[in-house]
Amino acid sequence: MKIVVLDGYTLNPGDLTWEGMEKLGELTVYDRTPEDKVIERIGDAEILFVNKVKITREILEQTKVKYIGVLATGYNVIDVDAAKEKGILVSNIPTYGTASVAQMVFALLLEICHHVGAHDAAVKRGEWANKTDFCFWKHPLIELAGKTMGIIGYGRIGQNAGQLAQAFGMKVLAYNRNPDKALEGDTMKFVDLEELICESDVISLHCPLLDSTKGIINKNSIAKMKHGVIIINTSRGPLIVEEDLAAALNSGKVYAAGVDVVSVEPIEENNPLLKAKNIFITPHIAWAPIESRERLMNIAVENLRSYLNGKPDNIVNG
Ligand code: NAD
């Protein structure tokens, strides 16, 4: 049985092994596949794995694929209705990197609080060696304890980020579509979106990208925020209207932002955030520590094994 992986590079740039899949069939892995090579490369394979390559109805009609494993949580790259009509099962990886993404929230936030990168660079440029005082700092330094973190979307990652915030001595205000009141405590409570927006010192986004959440951070919501608020986005770029955030950063209304995701990825050269003040942008790496990717790989293998054993798991179009 032939197994084809069309875009394996981001999951395994060389530090993991495809051995688990190799044991289940005749495996061919491509690092990347351009649109015009998809059908040719799938060939007569019955098992297909993709991460971000689009699999359309047309492709499904011209190949013999029976099972598609998506190497990610989001499976919007697959025409799942067309797959269902053709009896093709599609599986995803529902969760693999919760702790990594929550940790990244604090990597961004702590950089904003201490500017570790800029201070390290200054020291290595010789600025410390030339000082009279025993210390110096080039940016305001911020203590998180006692501040309020507003978390929009209190699911797996949101809750994990909330626990870390409380460990830093922060109070947590959370907004979720269906609040689970059992999670509330002395330093965590659910509030409506308006209260969260108005009362938080730091706002972190963890809701999915839906019609109802697209652009949730925009000039109107920013206008209601505290002066000097910090915004963190590790969820999806389009949750933020980037022109509005850039303007608010440049005016100082938003003190700083840390984003791991932007509206169009890879980032476009004219993205207004690139030239905004006090923003830290990382290239969608929150999911990517090796521990998370290894977990993702293992779940993808187990998904395929359970399909081959006649007990398909994590099916999104069953
Ligand atoms: P999850 O499904 O466990 O949590 C999402 C929460 O948002 C749920 O509790 C849901 O009820 C809530 N929600 C849904 N609609 C809402 C709305 N309109 N307003 C407020 N809350 C709403 O998902 P998760 O595993 O915590 O992942 C959260 C997001 O993180 C994902 O949607 C994904 O976009 C993003 N993510 C990013 C990376 C990365 O590498 N940067 C990696 C993994 C996930």
Short mmCIF file of N, CA and C in Angstrom, two decimals, residues 37-186:
data_model
loop_
_atom_site.label_atom_id
_atom_site.label_comp_id
_atom_site.label_asym_id
_atom_site.label_seq_id
_atom_site.Cartn_x
_atom_site.Cartn_y
_atom_site.Cartn_z
N LYS A 37 1.84 19.89 -9.28
CA LYS A 37 2.48 18.57 -9.18
C LYS A 37 1.68 17.62 -8.28
N VAL A 38 0.59 18.13 -7.70
CA VAL A 38 -0.12 17.34 -6.68
C VAL A 38 -0.62 16.01 -7.23
N ILE A 39 -1.34 16.05 -8.36
CA ILE A 39 -1.95 14.83 -8.90
C ILE A 39 -0.88 13.82 -9.31
N GLU A 40 0.14 14.33 -9.99
CA GLU A 40 1.24 13.45 -10.42
C GLU A 40 1.92 12.76 -9.23
N ARG A 41 2.14 13.52 -8.18
CA ARG A 41 2.86 12.94 -7.04
C ARG A 41 1.99 11.97 -6.23
N ILE A 42 0.69 12.23 -6.19
CA ILE A 42 -0.18 11.28 -5.48
C ILE A 42 -0.18 9.95 -6.25
N GLY A 43 -0.16 10.05 -7.59
CA GLY A 43 -0.11 8.84 -8.42
C GLY A 43 -1.23 7.88 -8.06
N ASP A 44 -0.90 6.61 -7.81
CA ASP A 44 -1.95 5.64 -7.45
C ASP A 44 -1.97 5.34 -5.95
N ALA A 45 -1.42 6.25 -5.14
CA ALA A 45 -1.41 6.03 -3.68
C ALA A 45 -2.83 6.08 -3.12
N GLU A 46 -3.08 5.24 -2.10
CA GLU A 46 -4.40 5.24 -1.44
C GLU A 46 -4.39 6.06 -0.15
N ILE A 47 -3.18 6.26 0.38
CA ILE A 47 -3.05 6.99 1.65
C ILE A 47 -2.29 8.28 1.39
N LEU A 48 -2.88 9.39 1.82
CA LEU A 48 -2.28 10.69 1.55
C LEU A 48 -2.16 11.47 2.86
N PHE A 49 -1.01 12.09 3.07
CA PHE A 49 -0.85 13.01 4.21
C PHE A 49 -0.51 14.39 3.68
N VAL A 50 -1.19 15.40 4.20
CA VAL A 50 -0.86 16.78 3.83
C VAL A 50 -0.90 17.65 5.09
N ASN A 51 -0.18 18.77 4.99
CA ASN A 51 -0.25 19.74 6.07
C ASN A 51 -1.02 20.96 5.55
N LYS A 52 -0.46 21.67 4.54
CA LYS A 52 -1.12 22.88 4.04
C LYS A 52 -1.44 22.81 2.54
N VAL A 53 -1.11 21.70 1.87
CA VAL A 53 -1.43 21.60 0.44
C VAL A 53 -2.94 21.42 0.27
N LYS A 54 -3.52 22.20 -0.63
CA LYS A 54 -4.98 22.14 -0.84
C LYS A 54 -5.37 20.88 -1.60
N ILE A 55 -6.36 20.15 -1.09
CA ILE A 55 -6.84 18.96 -1.78
C ILE A 55 -8.29 19.22 -2.19
N THR A 56 -8.47 19.47 -3.48
CA THR A 56 -9.76 19.88 -4.01
C THR A 56 -10.55 18.67 -4.53
N ARG A 57 -11.81 18.92 -4.85
CA ARG A 57 -12.67 17.88 -5.45
C ARG A 57 -12.01 17.32 -6.72
N GLU A 58 -11.48 18.24 -7.54
CA GLU A 58 -10.85 17.84 -8.80
C GLU A 58 -9.72 16.83 -8.56
N ILE A 59 -8.92 17.10 -7.54
CA ILE A 59 -7.81 16.19 -7.22
C ILE A 59 -8.35 14.84 -6.78
N LEU A 60 -9.37 14.88 -5.92
CA LEU A 60 -9.93 13.61 -5.41
C LEU A 60 -10.53 12.79 -6.55
N GLU A 61 -11.10 13.49 -7.55
CA GLU A 61 -11.73 12.77 -8.68
C GLU A 61 -10.70 12.12 -9.60
N GLN A 62 -9.48 12.64 -9.58
CA GLN A 62 -8.47 12.11 -10.50
C GLN A 62 -7.46 11.18 -9.84
N THR A 63 -7.70 10.83 -8.58
CA THR A 63 -6.75 9.95 -7.88
C THR A 63 -7.51 8.79 -7.22
N LYS A 64 -6.77 7.89 -6.58
CA LYS A 64 -7.41 6.71 -5.97
C LYS A 64 -7.33 6.77 -4.45
N VAL A 65 -7.17 8.01 -3.92
CA VAL A 65 -6.99 8.17 -2.49
C VAL A 65 -8.21 7.66 -1.72
N LYS A 66 -7.95 6.94 -0.61
CA LYS A 66 -9.05 6.43 0.23
C LYS A 66 -9.03 7.05 1.62
N TYR A 67 -7.84 7.56 2.01
CA TYR A 67 -7.69 8.10 3.36
C TYR A 67 -6.76 9.31 3.30
N ILE A 68 -7.17 10.41 3.94
CA ILE A 68 -6.29 11.59 4.01
C ILE A 68 -6.02 11.91 5.48
N GLY A 69 -4.76 11.91 5.83
CA GLY A 69 -4.38 12.32 7.18
C GLY A 69 -3.87 13.74 7.12
N VAL A 70 -4.53 14.65 7.84
CA VAL A 70 -4.04 16.03 7.87
C VAL A 70 -3.03 16.13 9.02
N LEU A 71 -1.87 16.69 8.72
CA LEU A 71 -0.79 16.77 9.71
C LEU A 71 -0.92 18.08 10.50
N ALA A 72 -2.11 18.38 10.95
CA ALA A 72 -2.39 19.63 11.66
C ALA A 72 -3.76 19.49 12.32
N THR A 73 -4.13 20.51 13.09
CA THR A 73 -5.47 20.48 13.68
C THR A 73 -6.51 20.97 12.66
N GLY A 74 -6.21 22.13 12.04
CA GLY A 74 -7.15 22.71 11.06
C GLY A 74 -7.11 21.93 9.75
N TYR A 75 -8.28 21.60 9.21
CA TYR A 75 -8.34 20.77 7.99
C TYR A 75 -9.08 21.48 6.85
N ASN A 76 -9.07 22.82 6.92
CA ASN A 76 -9.77 23.60 5.89
C ASN A 76 -9.12 23.49 4.51
N VAL A 77 -7.92 22.90 4.43
CA VAL A 77 -7.27 22.73 3.11
C VAL A 77 -7.91 21.58 2.31
N ILE A 78 -8.70 20.77 2.98
CA ILE A 78 -9.31 19.61 2.30
C ILE A 78 -10.77 19.92 1.99
N ASP A 79 -11.22 19.57 0.79
CA ASP A 79 -12.65 19.64 0.49
C ASP A 79 -13.31 18.41 1.13
N VAL A 80 -13.68 18.58 2.41
CA VAL A 80 -14.15 17.41 3.18
C VAL A 80 -15.50 16.89 2.67
N ASP A 81 -16.31 17.77 2.10
CA ASP A 81 -17.61 17.31 1.58
C ASP A 81 -17.39 16.42 0.37
N ALA A 82 -16.50 16.87 -0.54
CA ALA A 82 -16.18 16.05 -1.71
C ALA A 82 -15.59 14.72 -1.26
N ALA A 83 -14.73 14.76 -0.24
CA ALA A 83 -14.12 13.52 0.27
C ALA A 83 -15.21 12.60 0.80
N LYS A 84 -16.15 13.15 1.54
CA LYS A 84 -17.22 12.33 2.11
C LYS A 84 -18.04 11.67 1.00
N GLU A 85 -18.39 12.48 -0.01
CA GLU A 85 -19.18 11.92 -1.14
C GLU A 85 -18.48 10.74 -1.78
N LYS A 86 -17.14 10.82 -1.81
CA LYS A 86 -16.38 9.74 -2.45
C LYS A 86 -15.97 8.65 -1.45
N GLY A 87 -16.46 8.74 -0.22
CA GLY A 87 -16.16 7.72 0.79
C GLY A 87 -14.72 7.78 1.29
N ILE A 88 -14.09 8.95 1.14
CA ILE A 88 -12.70 9.10 1.61
C ILE A 88 -12.73 9.64 3.04
N LEU A 89 -12.05 8.95 3.95
CA LEU A 89 -12.02 9.42 5.34
C LEU A 89 -10.89 10.43 5.52
N VAL A 90 -11.19 11.48 6.26
CA VAL A 90 -10.19 12.52 6.55
C VAL A 90 -9.99 12.58 8.07
N SER A 91 -8.73 12.47 8.50
CA SER A 91 -8.46 12.58 9.95
C SER A 91 -7.60 13.82 10.21
N ASN A 92 -7.66 14.31 11.45
CA ASN A 92 -6.79 15.43 11.83
C ASN A 92 -6.10 15.10 13.15
N ILE A 93 -5.33 16.07 13.67
CA ILE A 93 -4.65 15.90 14.96
C ILE A 93 -5.31 16.90 15.91
N PRO A 94 -6.28 16.48 16.68
CA PRO A 94 -7.07 17.46 17.44
C PRO A 94 -6.23 18.27 18.42
N THR A 95 -5.24 17.65 19.06
CA THR A 95 -4.43 18.42 20.00
C THR A 95 -3.05 17.79 20.13
N TYR A 96 -2.03 18.62 20.16
CA TYR A 96 -0.66 18.09 20.28
C TYR A 96 0.28 19.12 20.90
N GLY A 97 -0.08 20.41 20.85
CA GLY A 97 0.90 21.42 21.24
C GLY A 97 0.38 22.43 22.24
N THR A 98 -0.57 22.03 23.07
CA THR A 98 -1.19 22.97 24.01
C THR A 98 -0.12 23.66 24.88
N ALA A 99 0.74 22.88 25.50
CA ALA A 99 1.74 23.46 26.41
C ALA A 99 2.72 24.36 25.65
N SER A 100 3.09 23.93 24.43
CA SER A 100 4.05 24.73 23.64
C SER A 100 3.46 26.09 23.29
N VAL A 101 2.19 26.11 22.88
CA VAL A 101 1.58 27.38 22.46
C VAL A 101 1.42 28.30 23.68
N ALA A 102 0.99 27.72 24.80
CA ALA A 102 0.83 28.54 26.02
C ALA A 102 2.19 29.11 26.46
N GLN A 103 3.23 28.30 26.33
CA GLN A 103 4.58 28.76 26.69
C GLN A 103 5.00 29.92 25.79
N MET A 104 4.63 29.84 24.50
CA MET A 104 4.99 30.90 23.53
C MET A 104 4.33 32.22 23.90
N VAL A 105 3.13 32.15 24.46
CA VAL A 105 2.45 33.38 24.91
C VAL A 105 3.39 34.11 25.87
N PHE A 106 4.03 33.34 26.76
CA PHE A 106 4.90 33.97 27.76
C PHE A 106 6.28 34.30 27.20
N ALA A 107 6.70 33.58 26.16
CA ALA A 107 7.95 33.98 25.49
C ALA A 107 7.77 35.39 24.93
N LEU A 108 6.64 35.63 24.29
CA LEU A 108 6.37 36.96 23.71
C LEU A 108 6.17 37.99 24.81
N LEU A 109 5.38 37.61 25.83
CA LEU A 109 5.06 38.57 26.89
C LEU A 109 6.31 38.94 27.71
N LEU A 110 7.14 37.96 28.00
CA LEU A 110 8.34 38.25 28.80
C LEU A 110 9.35 39.07 27.99
N GLU A 111 9.38 38.86 26.69
CA GLU A 111 10.24 39.70 25.83
C GLU A 111 9.78 41.16 25.93
N ILE A 112 8.47 41.34 25.90
CA ILE A 112 7.93 42.71 26.02
C ILE A 112 8.27 43.30 27.39
N CYS A 113 8.24 42.47 28.43
CA CYS A 113 8.50 42.97 29.80
C CYS A 113 9.97 43.28 30.04
N HIS A 114 10.87 42.52 29.40
CA HIS A 114 12.29 42.65 29.74
C HIS A 114 13.21 42.96 28.55
N HIS A 115 12.70 42.84 27.32
CA HIS A 115 13.51 43.09 26.12
C HIS A 115 14.85 42.35 26.20
N VAL A 116 14.78 41.06 26.50
CA VAL A 116 16.00 40.26 26.67
C VAL A 116 16.88 40.35 25.41
N GLY A 117 16.25 40.22 24.24
CA GLY A 117 17.02 40.24 22.99
C GLY A 117 17.75 41.56 22.81
N ALA A 118 17.07 42.67 23.03
CA ALA A 118 17.69 43.99 22.81
C ALA A 118 18.79 44.25 23.84
N HIS A 119 18.56 43.83 25.09
CA HIS A 119 19.59 44.05 26.12
C HIS A 119 20.82 43.19 25.85
N ASP A 120 20.60 41.96 25.44
CA ASP A 120 21.71 41.07 25.09
C ASP A 120 22.53 41.69 23.96
N ALA A 121 21.83 42.20 22.93
CA ALA A 121 22.53 42.80 21.79
C ALA A 121 23.33 44.02 22.24
N ALA A 122 22.73 44.83 23.14
CA ALA A 122 23.42 46.05 23.62
C ALA A 122 24.70 45.69 24.37
N VAL A 123 24.60 44.66 25.22
CA VAL A 123 25.78 44.23 26.00
C VAL A 123 26.88 43.77 25.04
N LYS A 124 26.46 42.99 24.04
CA LYS A 124 27.48 42.45 23.12
C LYS A 124 28.04 43.52 22.18
N ARG A 125 27.32 44.64 22.04
CA ARG A 125 27.86 45.78 21.27
C ARG A 125 28.84 46.59 22.11
N GLY A 126 28.96 46.25 23.40
CA GLY A 126 29.92 46.95 24.26
C GLY A 126 29.30 48.03 25.12
N GLU A 127 27.97 48.19 25.10
CA GLU A 127 27.34 49.29 25.85
C GLU A 127 27.50 49.15 27.36
N TRP A 128 27.52 47.90 27.87
CA TRP A 128 27.64 47.70 29.32
C TRP A 128 29.08 48.02 29.77
N ALA A 129 30.03 47.52 29.00
CA ALA A 129 31.43 47.71 29.35
C ALA A 129 31.78 49.20 29.46
N ASN A 130 31.06 50.06 28.75
CA ASN A 130 31.36 51.51 28.76
C ASN A 130 30.58 52.29 29.81
N LYS A 131 29.73 51.60 30.60
CA LYS A 131 28.86 52.34 31.54
C LYS A 131 29.56 52.63 32.87
N THR A 132 29.14 53.71 33.51
CA THR A 132 29.66 54.02 34.84
C THR A 132 28.91 53.20 35.88
N ASP A 133 27.58 53.08 35.71
CA ASP A 133 26.76 52.34 36.68
C ASP A 133 26.87 50.83 36.46
N PHE A 134 26.47 50.09 37.51
CA PHE A 134 26.60 48.64 37.40
C PHE A 134 25.53 48.03 36.50
N CYS A 135 24.51 48.82 36.17
CA CYS A 135 23.45 48.29 35.31
C CYS A 135 22.88 49.41 34.44
N PHE A 136 22.14 49.04 33.45
CA PHE A 136 21.39 50.02 32.65
C PHE A 136 20.27 49.28 31.93
N TRP A 137 19.24 49.99 31.57
CA TRP A 137 18.20 49.38 30.74
C TRP A 137 17.75 50.37 29.68
N LYS A 138 17.38 49.79 28.54
CA LYS A 138 17.09 50.62 27.37
C LYS A 138 15.59 50.78 27.12
N HIS A 139 14.79 50.00 27.85
CA HIS A 139 13.33 50.04 27.69
C HIS A 139 12.73 49.95 29.08
N PRO A 140 11.48 50.42 29.23
CA PRO A 140 10.82 50.23 30.52
C PRO A 140 10.74 48.74 30.83
N LEU A 141 10.91 48.36 32.10
CA LEU A 141 10.82 46.96 32.51
C LEU A 141 9.50 46.79 33.27
N ILE A 142 8.85 45.66 33.06
CA ILE A 142 7.48 45.49 33.58
C ILE A 142 7.40 44.24 34.45
N GLU A 143 6.76 44.37 35.63
CA GLU A 143 6.48 43.19 36.47
C GLU A 143 5.04 42.75 36.22
N LEU A 144 4.85 41.46 36.00
CA LEU A 144 3.50 40.97 35.67
C LEU A 144 2.62 40.75 36.91
N ALA A 145 3.25 40.41 38.05
CA ALA A 145 2.47 40.09 39.25
C ALA A 145 1.51 41.23 39.56
N GLY A 146 0.26 40.87 39.84
CA GLY A 146 -0.75 41.88 40.19
C GLY A 146 -1.47 42.45 38.99
N LYS A 147 -0.97 42.20 37.79
CA LYS A 147 -1.65 42.72 36.60
C LYS A 147 -2.75 41.74 36.16
N THR A 148 -3.60 42.20 35.26
CA THR A 148 -4.74 41.39 34.83
C THR A 148 -4.56 40.93 33.40
N MET A 149 -4.70 39.62 33.22
CA MET A 149 -4.58 39.06 31.87
C MET A 149 -5.98 38.67 31.40
N GLY A 150 -6.39 39.21 30.28
CA GLY A 150 -7.68 38.86 29.69
C GLY A 150 -7.46 37.81 28.61
N ILE A 151 -8.17 36.70 28.71
CA ILE A 151 -7.96 35.60 27.76
C ILE A 151 -9.25 35.37 26.98
N ILE A 152 -9.18 35.63 25.68
CA ILE A 152 -10.36 35.46 24.82
C ILE A 152 -10.30 34.07 24.21
N GLY A 153 -11.23 33.20 24.62
CA GLY A 153 -11.22 31.79 24.18
C GLY A 153 -10.53 30.95 25.24
N TYR A 154 -11.34 30.42 26.19
CA TYR A 154 -10.74 29.68 27.32
C TYR A 154 -10.88 28.19 27.10
N GLY A 155 -10.28 27.72 25.98
CA GLY A 155 -10.26 26.28 25.70
C GLY A 155 -8.96 25.69 26.22
N ARG A 156 -8.42 24.71 25.47
CA ARG A 156 -7.21 24.02 25.95
C ARG A 156 -6.04 24.98 26.16
N ILE A 157 -5.70 25.74 25.10
CA ILE A 157 -4.53 26.63 25.19
C ILE A 157 -4.82 27.81 26.11
N GLY A 158 -6.01 28.37 25.98
CA GLY A 158 -6.39 29.50 26.83
C GLY A 158 -6.26 29.15 28.31
N GLN A 159 -6.76 27.97 28.69
CA GLN A 159 -6.69 27.56 30.10
C GLN A 159 -5.24 27.36 30.55
N ASN A 160 -4.44 26.77 29.66
CA ASN A 160 -3.03 26.55 30.01
C ASN A 160 -2.31 27.89 30.20
N ALA A 161 -2.60 28.83 29.28
CA ALA A 161 -2.01 30.18 29.42
C ALA A 161 -2.52 30.84 30.70
N GLY A 162 -3.77 30.59 31.04
CA GLY A 162 -4.36 31.15 32.26
C GLY A 162 -3.65 30.63 33.51
N GLN A 163 -3.31 29.33 33.49
CA GLN A 163 -2.60 28.76 34.65
C GLN A 163 -1.21 29.39 34.78
N LEU A 164 -0.54 29.58 33.64
CA LEU A 164 0.79 30.21 33.69
C LEU A 164 0.68 31.64 34.20
N ALA A 165 -0.35 32.35 33.74
CA ALA A 165 -0.55 33.74 34.18
C ALA A 165 -0.71 33.79 35.70
N GLN A 166 -1.52 32.86 36.23
CA GLN A 166 -1.74 32.84 37.68
C GLN A 166 -0.45 32.49 38.42
N ALA A 167 0.37 31.62 37.81
CA ALA A 167 1.66 31.28 38.44
C ALA A 167 2.57 32.52 38.50
N PHE A 168 2.38 33.45 37.57
CA PHE A 168 3.15 34.71 37.58
C PHE A 168 2.52 35.75 38.52
N GLY A 169 1.44 35.34 39.20
CA GLY A 169 0.80 36.26 40.14
C GLY A 169 -0.21 37.19 39.48
N MET A 170 -0.63 36.84 38.25
CA MET A 170 -1.60 37.69 37.56
C MET A 170 -3.03 37.25 37.90
N LYS A 171 -3.97 38.18 37.72
CA LYS A 171 -5.39 37.81 37.80
C LYS A 171 -5.84 37.51 36.38
N VAL A 172 -6.73 36.55 36.23
CA VAL A 172 -7.19 36.18 34.89
C VAL A 172 -8.68 36.49 34.73
N LEU A 173 -8.98 37.21 33.66
CA LEU A 173 -10.37 37.38 33.23
C LEU A 173 -10.51 36.62 31.92
N ALA A 174 -11.49 35.73 31.85
CA ALA A 174 -11.63 34.91 30.64
C ALA A 174 -12.99 35.14 29.99
N TYR A 175 -12.97 35.12 28.67
CA TYR A 175 -14.23 35.17 27.91
C TYR A 175 -14.31 33.94 27.04
N ASN A 176 -15.38 33.18 27.18
CA ASN A 176 -15.56 31.98 26.37
C ASN A 176 -17.02 31.89 25.98
N ARG A 177 -17.26 31.27 24.82
CA ARG A 177 -18.64 31.12 24.36
C ARG A 177 -19.47 30.36 25.41
N ASN A 178 -18.93 29.23 25.90
CA ASN A 178 -19.63 28.47 26.93
C ASN A 178 -18.75 28.39 28.17
N PRO A 179 -18.87 29.37 29.08
CA PRO A 179 -17.97 29.37 30.24
C PRO A 179 -18.23 28.19 31.17
N ASP A 180 -17.14 27.53 31.61
CA ASP A 180 -17.24 26.44 32.56
C ASP A 180 -16.92 27.02 33.93
N LYS A 181 -17.97 27.36 34.66
CA LYS A 181 -17.81 28.09 35.94
C LYS A 181 -16.97 27.31 36.94
N ALA A 182 -16.86 25.99 36.76
CA ALA A 182 -16.06 25.17 37.68
C ALA A 182 -14.59 25.58 37.64
N LEU A 183 -14.17 26.26 36.56
CA LEU A 183 -12.76 26.66 36.44
C LEU A 183 -12.45 27.93 37.23
N GLU A 184 -13.50 28.60 37.70
CA GLU A 184 -13.28 29.88 38.40
C GLU A 184 -12.61 29.68 39.76
N GLY A 185 -11.90 30.68 40.21
CA GLY A 185 -11.24 30.62 41.52
C GLY A 185 -10.93 32.03 41.98
N ASP A 186 -10.10 32.15 43.03
CA ASP A 186 -9.77 33.46 43.59
C ASP A 186 -9.15 34.39 42.56
#
